Amino acid sequence: MNIDRTSLSQAQSRLVPILLIIIAVILMVQALRMTRPVTMPIAFAFFIAVIAHPLQTWLERYVPKWLAMVGVLVVLGAVVGLFVGAVELSLELVAPKLPQYGDRLQSLAQTVQTWLSNHGLPTGGSPSDRTISQLTQRAVGGVQSVVGAFSLLILVASFLALLLLEVGKYRDRTQRAFPDGAGDHIIHAVTSMGKKLRRYFLVVAFTSLITGVLTSIWCLVLGVGLAFVWGLLAFVLNFIPTLGSLIAAIVPALVATLFQGPAIGAATLAGLAVVQTILGNFVDPKLQGKYLKLSPFVALLSIVFWGWVWGIPGAFIGVPMTAAVMLFANEFKSSRPIAIMLGGSD
């Protein structure tokens, strides 16, 4: 009896820490979701600061620290401005096509409604009423999205400016706050993460650019409208591994099918699938395996998880967020099993 009680007590003592860890993780995830307006901009600012740190270090050789920070913000602002200009050009190209697209969608909706009615199936009301309601909702949602994106940009820029000014002080602060070698481990983890993330974003940006260019060229060859728009969409969505590649290939193919017939639609899908398969499913996983050392399954899971926590912006930084967790876990013996499960420990 005493042996059974001892065994039960030992099992409980091992189980309690595990349950506490699970509860802590659940609470932390819920806290991240509830504090999304603050924590998400901080995360973006942190990753941008990590990527831009070499540029700031180089500028600080010639100018004061505050001026180097301003220079980094100007460069990043120019990049954002270039992207916004591309989006604006895309909207200018899409705007003249909207009446044509609306008429085509209205005709298709009426055809579907007629087919459903002839087969005794519920139609769900007038397609024109639904179309007007949907357009109104999307217009309101679009305005809210623009306001939200502008607010996010302001917050990220504010946090980024403060991080760039303070980044040089964190090494000394970390060593003083965590003596006995723990501070060195943390600094090593941050340094290693920064190098890997910079390589990852650089190569992914390059492959995204290639994907966008090839997408536009293929759409031009087939005569698919809005080729530049589909190329820009492919460039942006390629930052979301797997899921983004699927969307970037399917959407142009659906539009081509709707306006130019199934043959052009199938050819569009086939060509874009080849581009996305080569660049997205072979190159990106190898880059993740080489630089971030995440398995493809973990990379996809991280996109879904962080997308659930922080929405679409979370999906864009899902892989780097998981990589940061993996790199920190790999620096300490007690948490190294987590890094091994994520595929990050050699």
Short mmCIF file of C-alpha atoms in Angstrom, two decimals:
data_model
loop_
_atom_site.label_atom_id
_atom_site.label_comp_id
_atom_site.label_asym_id
_atom_site.label_seq_id
_atom_site.Cartn_x
_atom_site.Cartn_y
_atom_site.Cartn_z
CA MET A 1 0.00 0.00 0.00
CA ASN A 2 2.83 2.37 0.90
CA ILE A 3 4.53 1.55 -2.40
CA ASP A 4 1.35 2.38 -4.34
CA ARG A 5 1.00 5.68 -2.49
CA THR A 6 4.62 6.52 -3.18
CA SER A 7 4.24 5.73 -6.89
CA LEU A 8 1.06 7.81 -7.06
CA SER A 9 2.77 10.70 -5.31
CA GLN A 10 5.71 10.56 -7.72
CA ALA A 11 3.37 10.47 -10.72
CA GLN A 12 1.47 13.47 -9.40
CA SER A 13 4.70 15.38 -8.78
CA ARG A 14 5.70 14.81 -12.41
CA LEU A 15 2.24 15.63 -13.75
CA VAL A 16 1.75 18.92 -11.90
CA PRO A 17 4.58 20.82 -13.68
CA ILE A 18 3.32 19.60 -17.06
CA LEU A 19 -0.21 20.78 -16.31
CA LEU A 20 1.10 24.12 -15.08
CA ILE A 21 3.07 24.57 -18.31
CA ILE A 22 -0.01 23.74 -20.40
CA ILE A 23 -2.13 26.21 -18.43
CA ALA A 24 0.56 28.88 -18.75
CA VAL A 25 0.77 28.39 -22.53
CA ILE A 26 -3.02 28.61 -22.90
CA LEU A 27 -3.14 31.79 -20.84
CA MET A 28 -0.24 33.30 -22.79
CA VAL A 29 -1.88 32.57 -26.15
CA GLN A 30 -5.16 34.05 -24.96
CA ALA A 31 -3.30 37.10 -23.68
CA LEU A 32 -1.62 37.54 -27.08
CA ARG A 33 -5.03 37.42 -28.79
CA MET A 34 -6.57 39.91 -26.37
CA THR A 35 -3.61 42.31 -26.60
CA ARG A 36 -3.30 42.03 -30.38
CA PRO A 37 -3.47 45.83 -31.02
CA VAL A 38 -0.29 46.25 -28.95
CA THR A 39 1.65 42.98 -29.12
CA MET A 40 1.39 42.57 -32.90
CA PRO A 41 3.01 45.96 -33.71
CA ILE A 42 5.73 45.22 -31.15
CA ALA A 43 6.45 41.88 -32.86
CA PHE A 44 6.62 43.52 -36.29
CA ALA A 45 8.86 46.28 -34.96
CA PHE A 46 11.15 43.71 -33.34
CA PHE A 47 11.62 41.72 -36.56
CA ILE A 48 12.15 44.85 -38.64
CA ALA A 49 14.72 46.08 -36.12
CA VAL A 50 16.53 42.75 -36.32
CA ILE A 51 16.60 42.94 -40.12
CA ALA A 52 17.61 46.61 -40.25
CA HIS A 53 20.23 46.42 -37.50
CA PRO A 54 23.23 45.93 -39.88
CA LEU A 55 22.20 49.06 -41.82
CA GLN A 56 21.97 51.04 -38.60
CA THR A 57 25.36 49.74 -37.42
CA TRP A 58 26.94 50.80 -40.72
CA LEU A 59 25.37 54.27 -40.58
CA GLU A 60 26.53 54.79 -36.98
CA ARG A 61 30.13 54.65 -38.21
CA TYR A 62 29.63 57.97 -39.98
CA VAL A 63 26.75 59.77 -38.24
CA PRO A 64 25.30 60.05 -34.71
CA LYS A 65 23.01 57.32 -33.46
CA TRP A 66 19.83 59.39 -33.73
CA LEU A 67 20.65 60.33 -37.32
CA ALA A 68 21.37 56.69 -38.16
CA MET A 69 17.95 55.79 -36.78
CA VAL A 70 16.37 58.48 -38.97
CA GLY A 71 18.25 57.11 -41.98
CA VAL A 72 16.96 53.59 -41.34
CA LEU A 73 13.39 54.89 -41.01
CA VAL A 74 13.78 56.84 -44.27
CA VAL A 75 15.00 53.74 -46.12
CA LEU A 76 12.18 51.63 -44.70
CA GLY A 77 9.71 54.39 -45.52
CA ALA A 78 10.94 54.42 -49.11
CA VAL A 79 10.38 50.66 -49.34
CA VAL A 80 6.88 51.03 -47.93
CA GLY A 81 6.21 53.93 -50.28
CA LEU A 82 7.31 51.85 -53.26
CA PHE A 83 4.95 49.07 -52.22
CA VAL A 84 2.08 51.52 -51.66
CA GLY A 85 2.73 52.98 -55.10
CA ALA A 86 2.51 49.51 -56.64
CA VAL A 87 -0.78 48.90 -54.82
CA GLU A 88 -2.11 52.27 -56.00
CA LEU A 89 -1.18 51.41 -59.59
CA SER A 90 -2.95 48.08 -59.21
CA LEU A 91 -6.11 49.80 -57.97
CA GLU A 92 -5.99 52.19 -60.93
CA LEU A 93 -5.81 49.18 -63.24
CA VAL A 94 -8.63 47.37 -61.47
CA ALA A 95 -11.05 50.33 -61.23
CA PRO A 96 -11.97 50.50 -64.97
CA LYS A 97 -12.59 46.74 -64.94
CA LEU A 98 -15.02 46.77 -62.02
CA PRO A 99 -18.20 47.50 -64.06
CA GLN A 100 -17.31 44.70 -66.47
CA TYR A 101 -16.59 42.33 -63.60
CA GLY A 102 -19.81 43.36 -61.84
CA ASP A 103 -21.94 42.73 -64.94
CA ARG A 104 -20.30 39.36 -65.49
CA LEU A 105 -20.79 38.31 -61.88
CA GLN A 106 -24.40 39.52 -61.97
CA SER A 107 -25.05 37.47 -65.11
CA LEU A 108 -23.42 34.43 -63.55
CA ALA A 109 -25.48 34.86 -60.36
CA GLN A 110 -28.70 35.03 -62.36
CA THR A 111 -27.72 31.91 -64.30
CA VAL A 112 -27.05 30.02 -61.09
CA GLN A 113 -30.32 31.25 -59.58
CA THR A 114 -32.26 30.12 -62.65
CA TRP A 115 -30.64 26.69 -62.54
CA LEU A 116 -31.44 26.31 -58.84
CA SER A 117 -35.03 27.42 -59.39
CA ASN A 118 -35.53 24.97 -62.27
CA HIS A 119 -34.33 22.12 -60.06
CA GLY A 120 -36.53 23.07 -57.12
CA LEU A 121 -33.68 24.29 -54.93
CA PRO A 122 -33.78 27.42 -52.72
CA THR A 123 -32.24 30.45 -54.39
CA GLY A 124 -31.75 32.65 -51.34
CA GLY A 125 -33.33 35.87 -52.66
CA SER A 126 -32.57 38.33 -55.42
CA PRO A 127 -28.96 38.29 -56.62
CA SER A 128 -29.06 42.04 -57.20
CA ASP A 129 -30.08 42.68 -53.59
CA ARG A 130 -27.38 40.38 -52.31
CA THR A 131 -24.80 41.98 -54.60
CA ILE A 132 -25.62 45.50 -53.39
CA SER A 133 -25.54 44.37 -49.77
CA GLN A 134 -22.24 42.59 -50.25
CA LEU A 135 -20.68 45.55 -52.04
CA THR A 136 -21.78 47.87 -49.23
CA GLN A 137 -20.34 45.58 -46.58
CA ARG A 138 -17.09 45.22 -48.50
CA ALA A 139 -16.81 48.99 -48.97
CA VAL A 140 -17.20 49.54 -45.23
CA GLY A 141 -14.78 46.72 -44.53
CA GLY A 142 -12.29 48.19 -46.99
CA VAL A 143 -12.36 51.58 -45.26
CA GLN A 144 -11.90 49.93 -41.88
CA SER A 145 -8.98 47.89 -43.24
CA VAL A 146 -7.25 51.01 -44.59
CA VAL A 147 -7.67 52.82 -41.26
CA GLY A 148 -6.44 49.74 -39.38
CA ALA A 149 -3.41 49.36 -41.65
CA PHE A 150 -2.50 53.04 -41.22
CA SER A 151 -2.81 52.76 -37.43
CA LEU A 152 -0.68 49.61 -37.45
CA LEU A 153 1.95 51.37 -39.56
CA ILE A 154 2.13 54.30 -37.13
CA LEU A 155 2.48 51.99 -34.12
CA VAL A 156 5.15 49.87 -35.80
CA ALA A 157 7.13 52.97 -36.79
CA SER A 158 6.92 54.33 -33.23
CA PHE A 159 8.05 51.08 -31.61
CA LEU A 160 10.74 50.63 -34.26
CA ALA A 161 12.23 54.09 -33.64
CA LEU A 162 12.48 53.38 -29.91
CA LEU A 163 13.99 49.94 -30.49
CA LEU A 164 16.61 51.31 -32.87
CA LEU A 165 17.63 53.93 -30.32
CA GLU A 166 17.86 51.40 -27.48
CA VAL A 167 19.22 48.33 -29.29
CA GLY A 168 22.84 49.06 -28.39
CA LYS A 169 22.07 49.18 -24.67
CA TYR A 170 20.30 45.82 -24.42
CA ARG A 171 23.50 43.76 -24.54
CA ASP A 172 24.87 45.34 -21.36
CA ARG A 173 21.46 45.30 -19.71
CA THR A 174 20.98 41.62 -20.49
CA GLN A 175 24.37 40.66 -19.08
CA ARG A 176 23.71 42.63 -15.90
CA ALA A 177 20.17 41.28 -15.51
CA PHE A 178 21.20 37.65 -16.17
CA PRO A 179 24.68 36.96 -14.78
CA ASP A 180 26.26 33.50 -14.46
CA GLY A 181 26.31 32.97 -18.24
CA ALA A 182 22.54 33.13 -18.82
CA GLY A 183 22.85 36.59 -20.35
CA ASP A 184 25.46 35.35 -22.82
CA HIS A 185 23.09 32.57 -23.86
CA ILE A 186 20.29 35.04 -24.47
CA ILE A 187 22.56 37.37 -26.46
CA HIS A 188 23.83 34.45 -28.54
CA ALA A 189 20.25 33.36 -29.26
CA VAL A 190 19.23 36.86 -30.37
CA THR A 191 22.35 37.25 -32.53
CA SER A 192 21.85 33.85 -34.17
CA MET A 193 18.17 34.55 -34.74
CA GLY A 194 18.97 37.90 -36.33
CA LYS A 195 21.42 36.38 -38.81
CA LYS A 196 19.03 33.58 -39.79
CA LEU A 197 16.05 35.90 -40.13
CA ARG A 198 17.97 38.36 -42.28
CA ARG A 199 19.05 35.57 -44.63
CA TYR A 200 15.54 34.13 -44.69
CA PHE A 201 13.77 37.41 -45.48
CA LEU A 202 16.36 38.35 -48.10
CA VAL A 203 16.01 35.10 -50.01
CA VAL A 204 12.22 34.94 -49.63
CA ALA A 205 11.96 38.52 -50.91
CA PHE A 206 14.09 37.54 -53.91
CA THR A 207 12.04 34.41 -54.68
CA SER A 208 8.83 36.39 -54.19
CA LEU A 209 10.03 38.93 -56.74
CA ILE A 210 10.81 36.14 -59.21
CA THR A 211 7.39 34.59 -58.57
CA GLY A 212 5.65 37.91 -59.17
CA VAL A 213 7.55 38.60 -62.39
CA LEU A 214 6.93 35.09 -63.78
CA THR A 215 3.25 35.31 -62.83
CA SER A 216 2.83 38.59 -64.70
CA ILE A 217 4.71 37.27 -67.73
CA TRP A 218 2.60 34.11 -67.90
CA CYS A 219 -0.63 36.09 -67.62
CA LEU A 220 0.56 38.43 -70.39
CA VAL A 221 1.40 35.46 -72.62
CA LEU A 222 -2.11 34.03 -72.16
CA GLY A 223 -3.79 37.42 -72.47
CA VAL A 224 -5.18 37.34 -68.94
CA GLY A 225 -6.24 40.79 -67.78
CA LEU A 226 -4.61 42.63 -64.88
CA ALA A 227 -1.32 40.77 -65.27
CA PHE A 228 0.53 43.33 -63.12
CA VAL A 229 -2.06 42.94 -60.35
CA TRP A 230 -1.68 39.15 -60.30
CA GLY A 231 2.10 39.53 -60.19
CA LEU A 232 1.89 41.90 -57.23
CA LEU A 233 -0.53 39.53 -55.50
CA ALA A 234 1.85 36.62 -56.04
CA PHE A 235 4.76 38.69 -54.68
CA VAL A 236 2.89 39.55 -51.47
CA LEU A 237 1.33 36.13 -50.87
CA ASN A 238 4.61 34.31 -51.44
CA PHE A 239 5.65 35.54 -47.99
CA ILE A 240 3.02 33.11 -46.65
CA PRO A 241 4.42 29.65 -47.53
CA THR A 242 2.08 27.08 -49.12
CA LEU A 243 -1.25 28.82 -48.41
CA GLY A 244 -0.21 32.04 -50.11
CA SER A 245 1.08 30.13 -53.12
CA LEU A 246 -2.26 28.34 -53.52
CA ILE A 247 -4.25 31.57 -53.38
CA ALA A 248 -1.90 33.34 -55.79
CA ALA A 249 -2.40 30.57 -58.36
CA ILE A 250 -6.13 29.92 -57.93
CA VAL A 251 -7.48 33.50 -57.98
CA PRO A 252 -6.08 34.49 -61.42
CA ALA A 253 -7.16 31.13 -62.83
CA LEU A 254 -10.73 31.66 -61.60
CA VAL A 255 -10.86 35.15 -63.12
CA ALA A 256 -9.45 33.84 -66.41
CA THR A 257 -12.05 31.05 -66.44
CA LEU A 258 -14.84 33.51 -65.73
CA PHE A 259 -13.96 35.95 -68.51
CA GLN A 260 -11.94 33.96 -71.05
CA GLY A 261 -13.22 30.43 -70.77
CA PRO A 262 -12.12 27.21 -69.09
CA ALA A 263 -9.26 26.55 -71.51
CA ILE A 264 -7.44 29.78 -70.65
CA GLY A 265 -8.31 29.27 -67.00
CA ALA A 266 -6.80 25.78 -67.00
CA ALA A 267 -3.67 27.00 -68.79
CA THR A 268 -3.33 29.85 -66.30
CA LEU A 269 -3.65 27.49 -63.35
CA ALA A 270 -1.20 24.99 -64.85
CA GLY A 271 1.47 27.59 -65.55
CA LEU A 272 1.16 29.31 -62.19
CA ALA A 273 1.10 25.95 -60.44
CA VAL A 274 4.43 25.09 -62.05
CA VAL A 275 5.92 28.42 -60.94
CA GLN A 276 4.57 28.11 -57.41
CA THR A 277 5.58 24.45 -57.13
CA ILE A 278 9.18 25.08 -58.14
CA LEU A 279 9.70 28.30 -56.19
CA GLY A 280 7.25 27.74 -53.34
CA ASN A 281 7.26 24.04 -52.55
CA PHE A 282 10.92 23.26 -53.27
CA VAL A 283 12.92 26.46 -52.76
CA ASP A 284 11.10 27.84 -49.70
CA PRO A 285 11.17 24.63 -47.61
CA LYS A 286 14.88 24.25 -48.37
CA LEU A 287 15.47 27.82 -47.28
CA GLN A 288 13.53 27.22 -44.10
CA GLY A 289 15.45 24.02 -43.51
CA LYS A 290 18.79 25.73 -44.09
CA TYR A 291 18.28 29.06 -42.39
CA LEU A 292 15.40 28.59 -39.94
CA LYS A 293 15.65 24.80 -39.65
CA LEU A 294 11.88 24.34 -39.38
CA SER A 295 10.19 21.31 -40.86
CA PRO A 296 7.62 22.07 -43.61
CA PHE A 297 4.81 20.79 -41.37
CA VAL A 298 5.87 23.04 -38.49
CA ALA A 299 6.16 25.99 -40.90
CA LEU A 300 2.59 25.45 -42.14
CA LEU A 301 1.31 24.91 -38.61
CA SER A 302 2.97 28.12 -37.45
CA ILE A 303 1.23 30.07 -40.23
CA VAL A 304 -2.16 28.71 -39.22
CA PHE A 305 -1.52 29.21 -35.50
CA TRP A 306 -0.20 32.78 -35.65
CA GLY A 307 -2.85 33.63 -38.23
CA TRP A 308 -5.44 32.50 -35.69
CA VAL A 309 -3.79 34.54 -32.94
CA TRP A 310 -3.12 37.79 -34.86
CA GLY A 311 -5.08 37.45 -38.09
CA ILE A 312 -3.56 37.94 -41.55
CA PRO A 313 -0.52 39.91 -40.26
CA GLY A 314 0.24 36.98 -37.97
CA ALA A 315 0.29 34.63 -40.95
CA PHE A 316 3.02 36.73 -42.57
CA ILE A 317 5.34 36.49 -39.56
CA GLY A 318 4.20 33.05 -38.38
CA VAL A 319 7.35 31.26 -39.53
CA PRO A 320 9.78 33.82 -38.03
CA MET A 321 7.81 33.84 -34.76
CA THR A 322 8.06 30.06 -34.45
CA ALA A 323 11.72 30.21 -35.45
CA ALA A 324 12.37 32.71 -32.66
CA VAL A 325 10.79 30.34 -30.14
CA MET A 326 12.84 27.45 -31.53
CA LEU A 327 16.13 29.35 -31.45
CA PHE A 328 15.65 30.46 -27.86
CA ALA A 329 14.62 26.97 -26.79
CA ASN A 330 17.71 25.49 -28.43
CA GLU A 331 20.00 27.69 -26.32
CA PHE A 332 19.02 26.08 -23.00
CA LYS A 333 19.27 22.42 -22.05
CA SER A 334 15.94 22.31 -20.23
CA SER A 335 14.00 23.59 -23.26
CA ARG A 336 16.05 21.88 -25.98
CA PRO A 337 13.42 19.11 -26.48
CA ILE A 338 11.06 21.82 -27.76
CA ALA A 339 13.65 22.87 -30.35
CA ILE A 340 14.14 19.25 -31.37
CA MET A 341 10.40 18.77 -31.91
CA LEU A 342 10.30 21.91 -34.04
CA GLY A 343 13.19 20.58 -36.10
CA GLY A 344 15.75 23.13 -34.99
CA SER A 345 18.29 21.20 -32.96
CA ASP A 346 21.21 19.57 -34.75
#
